[in-house]
Amino acid sequence: MSVFAILQHFTFNGKLYWVREIQFGGIPFGPYVNRNHFAGLVELLIPPGLAILILRAERRDQLPLVALFTLFPIGALFLSASRGGIISFLGEIGLLAFLILFRRREGRELAAAGLVVVLAIAFVSWLG
C-alpha cells in the first residue's frame, strides 16, 4: 500500500485512483480520500517493523526485506504530509529510544536504532 501511495503521489492528477473526481474536497493519498487516514494506518504498520529490526527478532537473511518493508511506510508517511502522523511517528521514535536506553542492554540495539533512523532520513530525503 505504501508503494501505491508513493506512486500516486508522484503521478497525481487531482483524481482519486487517477479516474474519479472528488466532489467534496479532500487530499487523497493512497487508497484513502483523506491523507490523515493513510497516516493513521501507517502509524500502526511501522512499529512492528522497527521492533523487529532493532531487537533483531528475525533471521539475518530476512533483515534487508524487513528493513525495506519498514522504510517504505516511513517514506510514504512523510510524503503524505500529515502533521499529526509525523508528530506521532517522532513520538514513537522517542518512546522506542527511551525503552532501548531503559533496558541497559548492549549498544547493539542502540546502534541498530540509529542505523534505522539514518536509513529512514536518507529515504525521505531521496523521495522528497
N, CA, C and O atoms as a MOPAC input file, in Angstrom:
PM7 MOZYME 1SCF
protein

 N      0.81300 1    -1.17600 1     0.00000 1
 C      0.00000 1     0.00000 1     0.00000 1
 C      0.86700 1     1.25400 1     0.00000 1
 O      0.51000 1     2.26300 1    -0.60800 1
 N      2.00200 1     1.18700 1     0.67900 1
 C      2.89600 1     2.34500 1     0.71200 1
 C      3.49200 1     2.62200 1    -0.66000 1
 O      3.62700 1     3.78000 1    -1.05500 1
 N      3.85000 1     1.57100 1    -1.38800 1
 C      4.38900 1     1.76000 1    -2.73900 1
 C      3.32200 1     2.39000 1    -3.63300 1
 O      3.62400 1     3.28900 1    -4.41700 1
 N      2.08100 1     1.92600 1    -3.52100 1
 C      0.99200 1     2.51300 1    -4.29000 1
 C      0.81200 1     3.98800 1    -3.94700 1
 O      0.60600 1     4.81200 1    -4.83800 1
 N      0.88900 1     4.32100 1    -2.67400 1
 C      0.72800 1     5.71700 1    -2.25000 1
 C      1.86200 1     6.58800 1    -2.77700 1
 O      1.63000 1     7.72700 1    -3.18400 1
 N      3.08500 1     6.06200 1    -2.77200 1
 C      4.21900 1     6.82900 1    -3.30100 1
 C      4.05900 1     7.04100 1    -4.80100 1
 O      4.30500 1     8.13900 1    -5.30200 1
 N      3.65000 1     6.00300 1    -5.51900 1
 C      3.41300 1     6.15400 1    -6.96100 1
 C      2.31100 1     7.16300 1    -7.23600 1
 O      2.42900 1     7.98400 1    -8.14600 1
 N      1.24900 1     7.10600 1    -6.45900 1
 C      0.15300 1     8.04700 1    -6.65500 1
 C      0.60900 1     9.47400 1    -6.36000 1
 O      0.18900 1    10.41200 1    -7.03700 1
 N      1.45400 1     9.64000 1    -5.36600 1
 C      1.93700 1    10.97700 1    -5.02300 1
 C      2.69200 1    11.61000 1    -6.18900 1
 O      2.51300 1    12.79200 1    -6.48300 1
 N      3.53300 1    10.82400 1    -6.84800 1
 C      4.34800 1    11.37500 1    -7.92500 1
 C      3.60400 1    11.46700 1    -9.25700 1
 O      4.05900 1    12.17000 1   -10.15900 1
 N      2.47900 1    10.77800 1    -9.40200 1
 C      1.71600 1    10.82800 1   -10.65800 1
 C      0.31400 1    11.37900 1   -10.45000 1
 O     -0.58200 1    11.09500 1   -11.24500 1
 N      0.11000 1    12.15700 1    -9.40200 1
 C     -1.22800 1    12.64500 1    -9.03900 1
 C     -1.74400 1    13.63800 1   -10.08100 1
 O     -1.03500 1    14.56400 1   -10.47400 1
 N     -2.99500 1    13.43100 1   -10.52500 1
 C     -3.61300 1    14.33700 1   -11.48100 1
 C     -4.86600 1    15.01000 1   -10.91700 1
 O     -5.65700 1    15.56900 1   -11.67600 1
 N     -5.05600 1    14.96200 1    -9.60300 1
 C     -6.20900 1    15.60200 1    -8.98500 1
 C     -7.41000 1    14.68900 1    -8.84100 1
 O     -8.45800 1    15.12900 1    -8.36800 1
 N     -7.28800 1    13.44500 1    -9.23200 1
 C     -8.40800 1    12.49900 1    -9.16900 1
 C     -8.03400 1    11.30000 1    -8.31000 1
 O     -6.86700 1    10.91900 1    -8.22200 1
 N     -9.03800 1    10.71600 1    -7.68300 1
 C     -8.84400 1     9.51400 1    -6.87800 1
 C     -8.64200 1     8.33200 1    -7.81600 1
 O     -9.44500 1     8.12700 1    -8.72600 1
 N     -7.61500 1     7.57400 1    -7.61800 1
 C     -7.21600 1     6.46500 1    -8.48800 1
 C     -7.03300 1     6.92600 1    -9.93300 1
 O     -7.23000 1     6.13900 1   -10.86000 1
 N     -6.67100 1     8.15700 1   -10.13100 1
 C     -6.41600 1     8.77400 1   -11.42800 1
 C     -7.65100 1     8.82600 1   -12.33000 1
 O     -7.53900 1     9.18900 1   -13.50100 1
 N     -8.82900 1     8.47000 1   -11.80200 1
 C    -10.03500 1     8.38100 1   -12.62200 1
 C    -11.18700 1     9.18900 1   -12.04100 1
 O    -11.84800 1     9.92400 1   -12.77400 1
 N    -11.43800 1     9.07400 1   -10.76600 1
 C    -12.64600 1     9.60800 1   -10.14400 1
 C    -12.40000 1    11.00600 1    -9.56900 1
 O    -11.49200 1    11.21300 1    -8.76500 1
 N    -13.22500 1    11.95000 1    -9.99800 1
 C    -13.18700 1    13.30900 1    -9.45800 1
 C    -13.70200 1    13.29800 1    -8.02300 1
 O    -14.64700 1    12.57600 1    -7.70500 1
 N    -13.08800 1    14.08700 1    -7.16700 1
 C    -13.54200 1    14.19400 1    -5.78700 1
 C    -14.46700 1    15.39900 1    -5.71100 1
 O    -14.05400 1    16.51900 1    -6.00900 1
 N    -15.73000 1    15.17300 1    -5.31000 1
 C    -16.73700 1    16.23100 1    -5.33100 1
 C    -16.65200 1    17.15700 1    -4.12600 1
 O    -16.87200 1    18.36100 1    -4.26200 1
 N    -16.34000 1    16.62700 1    -2.96500 1
 C    -16.44200 1    17.40900 1    -1.73700 1
 C    -15.08900 1    17.72900 1    -1.12100 1
 O    -15.00000 1    17.92100 1     0.09200 1
 N    -14.05700 1    17.78800 1    -1.90800 1
 C    -12.73900 1    18.12600 1    -1.39100 1
 C    -12.02100 1    16.93600 1    -0.81100 1
 O    -12.49500 1    15.80200 1    -0.88900 1
 N    -10.90700 1    17.19800 1    -0.24600 1
 C    -10.07600 1    16.13400 1     0.31400 1
 C     -8.76700 1    16.06200 1    -0.44700 1
 O     -8.67500 1    16.45700 1    -1.60900 1
 N     -7.77800 1    15.55900 1     0.22500 1
 C     -6.47000 1    15.38100 1    -0.39900 1
 C     -6.18100 1    13.88700 1    -0.37800 1
 O     -5.71300 1    13.37000 1     0.63600 1
 N     -6.45000 1    13.18100 1    -1.47200 1
 C     -6.25300 1    11.73400 1    -1.45300 1
 C     -4.78800 1    11.34700 1    -1.35400 1
 O     -3.91200 1    12.01200 1    -1.90700 1
 N     -4.54800 1    10.28800 1    -0.65800 1
 C     -3.21300 1     9.71700 1    -0.57400 1
 C     -3.37700 1     8.21800 1    -0.43300 1
 O     -4.00700 1     7.74200 1     0.51100 1
 N     -2.81800 1     7.48200 1    -1.35900 1
 C     -3.03000 1     6.03900 1    -1.37900 1
 C     -4.48500 1     5.74900 1    -1.67200 1
 O     -5.09100 1     6.45900 1    -2.47500 1
 N     -5.06600 1     4.75000 1    -1.06300 1
 C     -6.47200 1     4.44100 1    -1.30400 1
 C     -7.43700 1     5.27400 1    -0.46500 1
 O     -8.65000 1     5.08300 1    -0.54800 1
 N     -6.91300 1     6.18900 1     0.33500 1
 C     -7.75500 1     6.97900 1     1.22900 1
 C     -8.00700 1     8.36900 1     0.64900 1
 O     -7.12800 1     8.95800 1     0.02000 1
 N     -9.21300 1     8.88300 1     0.86500 1
 C     -9.55300 1    10.21700 1     0.40200 1
 C     -8.88200 1    11.27200 1     1.27700 1
 O     -8.56200 1    12.36300 1     0.80500 1
 N     -8.67300 1    10.95000 1     2.53100 1
 C     -8.04200 1    11.87700 1     3.46800 1
 C     -6.63900 1    11.36400 1     3.80200 1
 O     -6.47900 1    10.22300 1     4.23400 1
 N     -5.64200 1    12.19900 1     3.60500 1
 C     -4.25700 1    11.78100 1     3.84500 1
 C     -4.00300 1    11.43500 1     5.30700 1
 O     -3.11700 1    10.63300 1     5.60200 1
 N     -4.76100 1    12.02200 1     6.22500 1
 C     -4.58100 1    11.73100 1     7.64800 1
 C     -4.99800 1    10.30000 1     7.97700 1
 O     -4.43800 1     9.68400 1     8.88400 1
 N     -5.96700 1     9.77300 1     7.25500 1
 C     -6.37800 1     8.38800 1     7.47800 1
 C     -5.27400 1     7.42900 1     7.03700 1
 O     -5.02400 1     6.41600 1     7.69000 1
 N     -4.62100 1     7.75400 1     5.93000 1
 C     -3.48800 1     6.93900 1     5.49500 1
 C     -2.37900 1     6.97800 1     6.54100 1
 O     -1.77600 1     5.95100 1     6.85300 1
 N     -2.11300 1     8.16500 1     7.08000 1
 C     -1.07500 1     8.29500 1     8.10700 1
 C     -1.42900 1     7.45900 1     9.33800 1
 O     -0.54600 1     6.86400 1     9.95500 1
 N     -2.70100 1     7.40900 1     9.69600 1
 C     -3.11900 1     6.58700 1    10.82700 1
 C     -2.86800 1     5.11000 1    10.58500 1
 O     -2.45200 1     4.39100 1    11.49300 1
 N     -3.11800 1     4.65300 1     9.36000 1
 C     -2.84400 1     3.25600 1     9.04200 1
 C     -1.35500 1     2.96400 1     9.11400 1
 O     -0.94300 1     1.95600 1     9.68700 1
 N     -0.55800 1     3.83300 1     8.54000 1
 C      0.88100 1     3.61400 1     8.51600 1
 C      1.45200 1     3.66100 1     9.92800 1
 O      2.42100 1     2.96300 1    10.22800 1
 N      0.86300 1     4.47700 1    10.79400 1
 C      1.32000 1     4.53300 1    12.19000 1
 C      1.15000 1     3.18500 1    12.87900 1
 O      1.87900 1     2.87900 1    13.82100 1
 N      0.21500 1     2.39200 1    12.43000 1
 C      0.03500 1     1.05700 1    13.00300 1
 C      0.98900 1     0.03600 1    12.39200 1
 O      1.27900 1    -0.98600 1    13.01300 1
 N      1.47600 1     0.30300 1    11.18700 1
 C      2.32300 1    -0.66600 1    10.49300 1
 C      3.81200 1    -0.49000 1    10.77600 1
 O      4.57300 1    -1.45200 1    10.66800 1
 N      4.23600 1     0.70000 1    11.13100 1
 C      5.66600 1     0.97200 1    11.30200 1
 C      6.24800 1     0.34800 1    12.57900 1
 O      7.31200 1    -0.26500 1    12.49100 1
 N      5.62500 1     0.46200 1    13.75400 1
 C      6.26900 1    -0.03400 1    14.98300 1
 C      6.64500 1    -1.51400 1    14.99400 1
 O      7.71900 1    -1.83900 1    15.50000 1
 N      5.82900 1    -2.43200 1    14.47000 1
 C      6.30300 1    -3.82700 1    14.47200 1
 C      7.57400 1    -4.02300 1    13.65700 1
 O      8.46300 1    -4.77200 1    14.06200 1
 N      7.66300 1    -3.35700 1    12.51800 1
 C      8.87600 1    -3.46900 1    11.71200 1
 C     10.08300 1    -2.89000 1    12.41400 1
 O     11.17300 1    -3.46000 1    12.36700 1
 N      9.88700 1    -1.74000 1    13.07500 1
 C     11.00400 1    -1.14700 1    13.82300 1
 C     11.45000 1    -2.05900 1    14.95900 1
 O     12.64700 1    -2.22200 1    15.19400 1
 N     10.50100 1    -2.64500 1    15.65300 1
 C     10.85400 1    -3.53200 1    16.76300 1
 C     11.60900 1    -4.75600 1    16.26700 1
 O     12.57000 1    -5.18900 1    16.90400 1
 N     11.19000 1    -5.31700 1    15.14200 1
 C     11.88600 1    -6.48400 1    14.59200 1
 C     13.29900 1    -6.11200 1    14.17500 1
 O     14.24000 1    -6.87200 1    14.40200 1
 N     13.44900 1    -4.93700 1    13.56100 1
 C     14.78800 1    -4.51900 1    13.12100 1
 C     15.71100 1    -4.22600 1    14.28500 1
 O     16.86800 1    -4.64800 1    14.28300 1
 N     15.22100 1    -3.51600 1    15.26800 1
 C     16.08600 1    -3.07600 1    16.35000 1
 C     16.42300 1    -4.22000 1    17.30000 1
 O     17.55800 1    -4.32600 1    17.76500 1
 N     15.45700 1    -5.06400 1    17.58600 1
 C     15.70400 1    -6.17300 1    18.50800 1
 C     16.24800 1    -7.41400 1    17.80000 1
 O     16.52100 1    -8.43200 1    18.43600 1
 N     16.40300 1    -7.31800 1    16.49100 1
 C     16.91400 1    -8.42300 1    15.67000 1
 C     16.16100 1    -9.71200 1    15.93100 1
 O     16.74700 1   -10.75400 1    16.22300 1
 N     14.85100 1    -9.61300 1    15.81700 1
 C     13.99000 1   -10.75300 1    16.11000 1
 C     13.76100 1   -11.64500 1    14.89200 1
 O     13.00000 1   -12.61000 1    14.96400 1
 N     14.40000 1   -11.33400 1    13.80000 1
 C     14.22300 1   -12.10800 1    12.57700 1
 C     15.58400 1   -12.67100 1    12.17000 1
 O     16.63300 1   -12.19600 1    12.60500 1
 N     15.53200 1   -13.69500 1    11.32500 1
 C     16.79200 1   -14.26700 1    10.85000 1
 C     17.58700 1   -13.22600 1    10.06900 1
 O     17.02100 1   -12.31600 1     9.46500 1
 N     18.86900 1   -13.37400 1    10.09100 1
 C     19.77300 1   -12.38800 1     9.48000 1
 C     19.52300 1   -12.20600 1     7.98300 1
 O     19.63500 1   -11.08800 1     7.47900 1
 N     19.18800 1   -13.27400 1     7.26400 1
 C     18.98100 1   -13.15400 1     5.82700 1
 C     17.67600 1   -12.44400 1     5.48000 1
 O     17.51300 1   -12.00200 1     4.34300 1
 N     16.75200 1   -12.32100 1     6.41200 1
 C     15.48500 1   -11.65000 1     6.14900 1
 C     15.47100 1   -10.19200 1     6.61800 1
 O     14.50100 1    -9.47800 1     6.36400 1
 N     16.50800 1    -9.74800 1     7.28500 1
 C     16.55300 1    -8.37300 1     7.78500 1
 C     16.49900 1    -7.31900 1     6.67800 1
 O     15.81500 1    -6.31100 1     6.85900 1
 N     17.18600 1    -7.49400 1     5.53300 1
 C     17.04500 1    -6.47100 1     4.48200 1
 C     15.61000 1    -6.32700 1     3.97100 1
 O     15.16800 1    -5.21900 1     3.66800 1
 N     14.89100 1    -7.43000 1     3.87500 1
 C     13.49800 1    -7.36900 1     3.42300 1
 C     12.61800 1    -6.67900 1     4.46400 1
 O     11.74200 1    -5.88800 1     4.11000 1
 N     12.84300 1    -6.97000 1     5.72900 1
 C     12.09200 1    -6.30100 1     6.79800 1
 C     12.42600 1    -4.81100 1     6.81100 1
 O     11.54500 1    -3.97800 1     7.02300 1
 N     13.69300 1    -4.47700 1     6.58500 1
 C     14.08600 1    -3.06600 1     6.52300 1
 C     13.38600 1    -2.35900 1     5.37200 1
 O     12.91700 1    -1.23200 1     5.53100 1
 N     13.31100 1    -2.99900 1     4.23400 1
 C     12.62500 1    -2.40900 1     3.08100 1
 C     11.14900 1    -2.19000 1     3.37800 1
 O     10.59600 1    -1.13500 1     3.06600 1
 N     10.51500 1    -3.18600 1     3.98100 1
 C      9.09100 1    -3.07700 1     4.29700 1
 C      8.81500 1    -2.14400 1     5.46700 1
 O      7.65900 1    -1.81200 1     5.72900 1
 N      9.84600 1    -1.71900 1     6.16700 1
 C      9.68600 1    -0.71500 1     7.21700 1
 C      9.97800 1     0.68200 1     6.68200 1
 O      9.33000 1     1.64600 1     7.09000 1
 N     10.93600 1     0.80100 1     5.78400 1
 C     11.30700 1     2.11200 1     5.26000 1
 C     10.26800 1     2.67800 1     4.28700 1
 O     10.05700 1     3.89000 1     4.25700 1
 N      9.62100 1     1.82900 1     3.49600 1
 C      8.61500 1     2.33300 1     2.56800 1
 C      7.44300 1     2.99800 1     3.28600 1
 O      7.03400 1     4.07900 1     2.86300 1
 N      6.88400 1     2.42000 1     4.33900 1
 C      5.82700 1     3.14400 1     5.05600 1
 C      6.30700 1     4.44100 1     5.69800 1
 O      5.54500 1     5.40500 1     5.77700 1
 N      7.55600 1     4.48200 1     6.15600 1
 C      8.07200 1     5.72300 1     6.73900 1
 C      8.14900 1     6.79900 1     5.66300 1
 O      7.75700 1     7.94300 1     5.89500 1
 N      8.65700 1     6.43300 1     4.48300 1
 C      8.71200 1     7.38900 1     3.38400 1
 C      7.33800 1     7.85100 1     2.95000 1
 O      7.13300 1     9.03500 1     2.68500 1
 N      6.38700 1     6.92000 1     2.87500 1
 C      5.02000 1     7.28900 1     2.49000 1
 C      4.38200 1     8.17900 1     3.54300 1
 O      3.61300 1     9.07700 1     3.20200 1
 N      4.68300 1     7.95200 1     4.80500 1
 C      4.14000 1     8.78800 1     5.86900 1
 C      4.59100 1    10.23300 1     5.70900 1
 O      3.78400 1    11.15500 1     5.83300 1
 N      5.87000 1    10.43200 1     5.43500 1
 C      6.36600 1    11.79800 1     5.26700 1
 C      5.84600 1    12.42500 1     3.97500 1
 O      5.61900 1    13.63400 1     3.93200 1
 N      5.65400 1    11.63100 1     2.92600 1
 C      5.09400 1    12.18100 1     1.69900 1
 C      3.62800 1    12.55900 1     1.84800 1
 O      3.14000 1    13.44800 1     1.15000 1
 N      2.92500 1    11.88900 1     2.75400 1
 C      1.51300 1    12.22600 1     2.94800 1
 C      1.34000 1    13.61000 1     3.55400 1
 O      0.26400 1    14.19800 1     3.45400 1
 N      2.37600 1    14.13200 1     4.17400 1
 C      2.38500 1    15.47700 1     4.77100 1
 C      1.31600 1    15.63800 1     5.85100 1
 O      0.76900 1    16.72500 1     6.03200 1
 N      1.02700 1    14.56800 1     6.55400 1
 C      0.09200 1    14.62800 1     7.67200 1
 C      0.87400 1    15.06000 1     8.91300 1
 O      1.73000 1    14.32600 1     9.40600 1
 N      0.57300 1    16.24300 1     9.40100 1
 C      1.31200 1    16.76400 1    10.55400 1
 C      1.13400 1    15.87000 1    11.77500 1
 O      2.09900 1    15.58800 1    12.48500 1
 N     -0.09000 1    15.42800 1    12.02100 1
 C     -0.34300 1    14.55700 1    13.16200 1
 C      0.38600 1    13.23700 1    13.02700 1
 O      0.89900 1    12.70900 1    14.01300 1
 N      0.43900 1    12.69000 1    11.81000 1
 C      1.14500 1    11.43700 1    11.58400 1
 C      2.63100 1    11.56300 1    11.82000 1
 O      3.24800 1    10.67200 1    12.40400 1
 N      3.21800 1    12.67400 1    11.36800 1
 C      4.65300 1    12.87600 1    11.53900 1
 C      4.98900 1    13.09300 1    13.01200 1
 O      5.97900 1    12.55700 1    13.51000 1
 N      4.16800 1    13.87700 1    13.71000 1
 C      4.40500 1    14.09800 1    15.14400 1
 C      4.26400 1    12.78600 1    15.91300 1
 O      5.04700 1    12.50700 1    16.82100 1
 N      3.27800 1    11.99600 1    15.55200 1
 C      3.09200 1    10.70300 1    16.20200 1
 C      4.27600 1     9.77500 1    15.93500 1
 O      4.71100 1     9.04900 1    16.82800 1
 N      4.79200 1     9.79800 1    14.71800 1
 C      5.95500 1     8.97400 1    14.38300 1
 C      7.17300 1     9.39800 1    15.20500 1
 O      7.90600 1     8.54700 1    15.70800 1
 N      7.38800 1    10.69100 1    15.34100 1
 C      8.50500 1    11.17200 1    16.14700 1
 C      8.33200 1    10.77100 1    17.61200 1
 O      9.30900 1    10.46600 1    18.29600 1
 N      7.08000 1    10.77400 1    18.09200 1
 C      6.81000 1    10.29300 1    19.44500 1
 C      7.12100 1     8.81200 1    19.59000 1
 O      7.64600 1     8.38400 1    20.61700 1
 N      6.79900 1     8.02600 1    18.56600 1
 C      7.12500 1     6.59900 1    18.58700 1
 C      8.62900 1     6.37900 1    18.64700 1
 O      9.11100 1     5.52700 1    19.39300 1
 N      9.36400 1     7.15100 1    17.85800 1
 C     10.82300 1     7.01600 1    17.85400 1
 C     11.38400 1     7.39400 1    19.22600 1
 O     12.29100 1     6.73100 1    19.73000 1
 N     10.84800 1     8.46000 1    19.83300 1
 C     11.30100 1     8.85900 1    21.16400 1
 C     11.01700 1     7.79800 1    22.20800 1
 O     11.86700 1     7.51400 1    23.05100 1
 N      9.82500 1     7.20700 1    22.16100 1
 C      9.47600 1     6.14800 1    23.09600 1
 C     10.36500 1     4.92800 1    22.89900 1
 O     10.80800 1     4.31400 1    23.87000 1
 N     10.62400 1     4.58000 1    21.65100 1
 C     11.48700 1     3.43900 1    21.36600 1
 C     12.90500 1     3.69100 1    21.86700 1
 O     13.53100 1     2.78500 1    22.41900 1
 N     13.42000 1     4.90300 1    21.68500 1
 C     14.75900 1     5.24000 1    22.19000 1
 C     14.79000 1     5.16900 1    23.71100 1
 O     15.76200 1     4.69000 1    24.29500 1
 N     13.72300 1     5.64800 1    24.35500 1
 C     13.64800 1     5.57400 1    25.82100 1
 C     13.65000 1     4.12600 1    26.29400 1
 O     14.33500 1     3.78900 1    27.25900 1
 N     12.89200 1     3.27400 1    25.62400 1
 C     12.83100 1     1.86200 1    26.01600 1
 C     14.16800 1     1.16100 1    25.80200 1
 O     14.55900 1     0.30800 1    26.59800 1
 N     14.86200 1     1.51500 1    24.74000 1
 C     16.17000 1     0.90200 1    24.49100 1
 C     17.16200 1     1.33100 1    25.56500 1
 O     17.92200 1     0.51000 1    26.07900 1
 N     17.15400 1     2.61500 1    25.90200 1
 C     18.07100 1     3.09600 1    26.93300 1
 C     17.69800 1     2.55900 1    28.30900 1
 O     18.57600 1     2.32500 1    29.14000 1
 N     16.40800 1     2.36200 1    28.55800 1
 C     15.93800 1     1.87300 1    29.84100 1
 C     16.33400 1     0.41700 1    30.06800 1
 O     16.54700 1    -0.00100 1    31.20600 1
 N     16.43300 1    -0.35200 1    28.99000 1
 C     16.77900 1    -1.76500 1    29.11100 1
 C     18.23300 1    -1.96600 1    29.51700 1
 O     18.58200 1    -3.01000 1    30.06800 1
 N     19.07600 1    -0.98700 1    29.25300 1
 C     20.50400 1    -1.03200 1    29.59100 1
 C     21.17300 1    -2.29200 1    29.06000 1
 O     21.93400 1    -2.96300 1    29.75700 1
 N     20.87200 1    -2.58100 1    27.84200 1
 C     21.49700 1    -3.73800 1    27.19600 1
 C     22.75400 1    -3.27700 1    26.47800 1
 O     23.24000 1    -2.16700 1    26.69400 1
 N     23.25200 1    -4.11600 1    25.65200 1
 C     24.43900 1    -3.78000 1    24.88400 1
 C     24.12400 1    -2.65200 1    23.90400 1
 O     22.96000 1    -2.35500 1    23.63600 1
 N     25.13900 1    -2.05100 1    23.39400 1
 C     24.96500 1    -0.94100 1    22.47000 1
 C     24.51400 1    -1.36800 1    21.08400 1
 O     24.30600 1    -0.51800 1    20.21800 1
 N     24.35600 1    -2.67700 1    20.85300 1
 C     23.94900 1    -3.14600 1    19.52900 1
 C     22.56000 1    -2.66000 1    19.17000 1
 O     22.32100 1    -2.27000 1    18.02700 1
 N     21.63200 1    -2.67400 1    20.12800 1
 C     20.27900 1    -2.22400 1    19.82900 1
 C     20.23900 1    -0.73700 1    19.53100 1
 O     19.51500 1    -0.29200 1    18.64000 1
 N     21.01300 1     0.02200 1    20.27500 1
 C     21.08400 1     1.46000 1    20.03900 1
 C     21.71800 1     1.75100 1    18.68400 1
 O     21.28400 1     2.66200 1    17.97900 1
 N     22.72600 1     0.99400 1    18.32000 1
 C     23.34400 1     1.16000 1    17.00200 1
 C     22.36800 1     0.77600 1    15.89800 1
 O     22.31500 1     1.43900 1    14.86200 1
 N     21.59300 1    -0.29100 1    16.10800 1
 C     20.60200 1    -0.69900 1    15.11200 1
 C     19.51800 1     0.36100 1    14.97300 1
 O     19.06700 1     0.65000 1    13.86500 1
 N     19.09800 1     0.94000 1    16.09500 1
 C     18.08500 1     2.00200 1    16.04400 1
 C     18.63100 1     3.22200 1    15.30400 1
 O     17.92100 1     3.83500 1    14.50600 1
 N     19.87600 1     3.57100 1    15.56500 1
 C     20.48900 1     4.69000 1    14.85900 1
 C     20.58500 1     4.43400 1    13.36700 1
 O     20.35500 1     5.33700 1    12.56300 1
 N     20.92400 1     3.20500 1    12.99300 1
 C     21.00400 1     2.85700 1    11.57600 1
 C     19.64500 1     2.95600 1    10.91000 1
 O     19.54300 1     3.45900 1     9.79100 1
 N     18.59800 1     2.48300 1    11.57800 1
 C     17.25000 1     2.56700 1    11.01100 1
 C     16.83100 1     4.03000 1    10.83300 1
 O     16.24500 1     4.38400 1     9.81000 1
 N     17.12400 1     4.86500 1    11.80500 1
 C     16.77300 1     6.28800 1    11.70700 1
 C     17.54100 1     6.95200 1    10.56800 1
 O     16.96800 1     7.73800 1     9.81400 1
 N     18.82300 1     6.64800 1    10.43600 1
 C     19.62100 1     7.23100 1     9.34900 1
 C     19.09900 1     6.77400 1     7.98800 1
 O     19.00800 1     7.58100 1     7.06400 1
 N     18.75200 1     5.48100 1     7.85000 1
 C     18.19300 1     4.99400 1     6.59300 1
 C     16.85900 1     5.64300 1     6.28400 1
 O     16.58500 1     5.97000 1     5.12900 1
 N     16.02500 1     5.83700 1     7.29500 1
 C     14.73500 1     6.47900 1     7.07600 1
 C     14.91100 1     7.92900 1     6.62900 1
 O     14.21100 1     8.38900 1     5.72700 1
 N     15.84000 1     8.64900 1     7.25400 1
 C     16.09100 1    10.03300 1     6.86800 1
 C     16.62500 1    10.09600 1     5.43200 1
 O     16.22700 1    10.96600 1     4.65700 1
 N     17.51500 1     9.18200 1     5.08600 1
 C     18.05200 1     9.16000 1     3.72600 1
 C     16.95700 1     8.86000 1     2.70800 1
 O     16.91200 1     9.48700 1     1.64900 1
 N     16.07200 1     7.91000 1     3.01500 1
 C     14.99000 1     7.56000 1     2.08900 1
 C     14.00900 1     8.70400 1     1.91900 1
 O     13.58200 1     8.98700 1     0.79900 1
 N     13.64400 1     9.36600 1     3.00200 1
 C     12.72200 1    10.50100 1     2.92600 1
 C     13.36600 1    11.64700 1     2.15500 1
 O     12.69400 1    12.31200 1     1.36600 1
 N     14.65100 1    11.88700 1     2.36900 1
 C     15.34800 1    12.94000 1     1.62700 1
 C     15.39900 1    12.61800 1     0.14200 1
 O     15.24900 1    13.50800 1    -0.69500 1
 N     15.60800 1    11.36200 1    -0.18300 1
 C     15.66100 1    10.96600 1    -1.58300 1
 C     14.28800 1    11.11000 1    -2.24400 1
 O     14.19700 1    11.51500 1    -3.40300 1
 N     13.22200 1    10.78000 1    -1.51200 1
 C     11.87400 1    10.89500 1    -2.07800 1
 C     11.43200 1    12.32600 1    -2.26500 1
 O     10.80400 1    12.66700 1    -3.26800 1
 N     11.76500 1    13.18100 1    -1.27900 1
 C     11.14200 1    14.48600 1    -1.31300 1
 C     12.06600 1    15.61500 1    -1.50100 1
 O     11.63300 1    16.76700 1    -1.54300 1

